[in-house]
CSV table of C-alpha atoms in Angstrom, one decimal:
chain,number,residue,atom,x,y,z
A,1,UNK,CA,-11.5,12.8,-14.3
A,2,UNK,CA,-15.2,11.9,-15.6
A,3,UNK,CA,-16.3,14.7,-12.5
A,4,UNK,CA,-15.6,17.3,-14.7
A,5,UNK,CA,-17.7,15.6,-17.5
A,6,UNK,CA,-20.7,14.3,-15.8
A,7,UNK,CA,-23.7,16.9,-14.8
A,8,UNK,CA,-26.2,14.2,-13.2
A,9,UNK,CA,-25.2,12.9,-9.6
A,10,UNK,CA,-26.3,9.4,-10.0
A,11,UNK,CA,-24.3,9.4,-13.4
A,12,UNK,CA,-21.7,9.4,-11.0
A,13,UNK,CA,-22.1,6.2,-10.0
A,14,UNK,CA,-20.3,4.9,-13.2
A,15,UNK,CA,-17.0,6.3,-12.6
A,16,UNK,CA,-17.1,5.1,-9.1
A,17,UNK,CA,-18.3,1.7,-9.6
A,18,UNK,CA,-15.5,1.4,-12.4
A,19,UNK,CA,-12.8,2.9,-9.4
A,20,UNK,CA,-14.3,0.1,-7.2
A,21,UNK,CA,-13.6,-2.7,-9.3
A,22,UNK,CA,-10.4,-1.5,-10.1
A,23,UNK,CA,-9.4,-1.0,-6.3
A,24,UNK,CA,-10.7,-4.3,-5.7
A,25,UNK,CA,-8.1,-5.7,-7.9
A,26,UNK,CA,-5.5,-4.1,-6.9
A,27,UNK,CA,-6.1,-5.2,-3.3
A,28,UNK,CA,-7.0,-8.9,-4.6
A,29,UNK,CA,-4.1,-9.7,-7.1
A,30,UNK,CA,-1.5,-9.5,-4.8
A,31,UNK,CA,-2.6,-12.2,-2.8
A,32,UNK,CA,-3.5,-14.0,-5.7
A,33,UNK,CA,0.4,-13.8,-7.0
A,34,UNK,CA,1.5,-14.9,-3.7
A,35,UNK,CA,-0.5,-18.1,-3.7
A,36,UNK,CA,0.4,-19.1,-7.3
A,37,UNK,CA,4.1,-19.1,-6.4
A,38,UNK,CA,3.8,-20.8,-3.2
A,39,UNK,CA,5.1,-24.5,-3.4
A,40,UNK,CA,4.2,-25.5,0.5
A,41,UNK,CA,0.5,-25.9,0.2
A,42,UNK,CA,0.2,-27.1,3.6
A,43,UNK,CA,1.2,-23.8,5.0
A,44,UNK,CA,-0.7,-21.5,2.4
A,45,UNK,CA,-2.2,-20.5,5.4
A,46,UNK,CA,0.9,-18.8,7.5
A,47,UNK,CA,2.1,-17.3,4.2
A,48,UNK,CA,-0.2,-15.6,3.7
A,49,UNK,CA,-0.6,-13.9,6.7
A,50,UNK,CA,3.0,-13.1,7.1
A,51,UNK,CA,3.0,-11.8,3.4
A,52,UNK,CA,-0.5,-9.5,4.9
A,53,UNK,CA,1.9,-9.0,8.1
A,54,UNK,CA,4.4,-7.0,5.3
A,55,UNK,CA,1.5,-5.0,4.3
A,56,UNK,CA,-0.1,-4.1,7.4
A,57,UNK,CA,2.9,-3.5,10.0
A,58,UNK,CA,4.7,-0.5,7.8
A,59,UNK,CA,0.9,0.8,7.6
A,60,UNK,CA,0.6,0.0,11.4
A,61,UNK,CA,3.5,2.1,12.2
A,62,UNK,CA,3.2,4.7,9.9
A,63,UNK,CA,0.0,5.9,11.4
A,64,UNK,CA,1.5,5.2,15.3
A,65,UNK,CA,4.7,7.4,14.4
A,66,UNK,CA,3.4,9.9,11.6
A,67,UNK,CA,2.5,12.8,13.7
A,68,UNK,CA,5.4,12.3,16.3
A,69,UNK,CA,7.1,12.6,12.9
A,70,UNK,CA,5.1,15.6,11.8
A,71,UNK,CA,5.8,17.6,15.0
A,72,UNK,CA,9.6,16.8,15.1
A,73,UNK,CA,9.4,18.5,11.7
A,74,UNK,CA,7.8,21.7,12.9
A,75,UNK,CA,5.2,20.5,11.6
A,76,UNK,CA,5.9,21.8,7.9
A,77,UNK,CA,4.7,19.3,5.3
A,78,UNK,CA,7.4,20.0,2.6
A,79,UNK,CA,9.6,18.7,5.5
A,80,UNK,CA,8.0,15.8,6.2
A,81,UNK,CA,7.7,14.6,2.5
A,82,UNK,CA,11.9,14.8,2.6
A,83,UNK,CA,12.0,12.5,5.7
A,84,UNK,CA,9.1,10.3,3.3
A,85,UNK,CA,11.6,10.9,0.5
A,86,UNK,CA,15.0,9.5,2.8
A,87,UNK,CA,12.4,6.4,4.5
A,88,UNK,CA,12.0,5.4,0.5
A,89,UNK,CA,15.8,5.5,-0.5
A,90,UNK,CA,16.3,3.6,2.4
A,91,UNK,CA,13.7,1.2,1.5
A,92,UNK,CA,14.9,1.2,-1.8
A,93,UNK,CA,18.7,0.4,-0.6
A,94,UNK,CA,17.2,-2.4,1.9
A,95,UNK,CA,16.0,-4.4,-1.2
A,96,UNK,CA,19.4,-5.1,-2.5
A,97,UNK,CA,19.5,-6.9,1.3
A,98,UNK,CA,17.1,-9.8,0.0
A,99,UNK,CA,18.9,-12.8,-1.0
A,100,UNK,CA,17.1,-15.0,-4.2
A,101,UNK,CA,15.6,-18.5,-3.1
């Protein structure tokens, strides 16, 4: 948004030093949640890279499977964001699947 305000190039490097910090964040506090409500300290360890395993794995096979995706869709990008829009109701619906602790 501050693009369309800013004329000077190395003004720039405001709004993107704020979006920096603010992505770092976002990829730090989830972590940082996980091992506040871990009781096991011995194991910190393998939680937290199962709880990186639920990050990464979806993102691993979303990349492996997008464009055999894309092309059994023609290849039309309205089409793909319904089969996006089905993979999130179903992700949605799986939730109710997680038992409390």
């Amino acid at each position: 948004m501050m693009a369309a305000f800013v004329m000077d190039k190395y003004l720039m490097f405001v709004p993107f030093l704020l979006i920096g910090c603010a992505w770092a964040a976002m990829l730090a506090m989830p972590f940082t949640f996980v091992t506040n409500a871990l009781q096991g300290y011995g194991h910190m360890g393998a939680y937290l890279g199962l709880f990186n395993g639920t990050i990464c794995v979806p993102q691993i096979i979303a990349a492996a499977l997008g464009g055999v995706i894309l092309a059994l869709v023609g290849s039309v990008q309205a089409h793909m964001m319904v089969v996006a829009g089905v993979a999130l109701v179903i992700g949605a619906l799986a939730v109710g699947w997680i038992k409390d602790a």
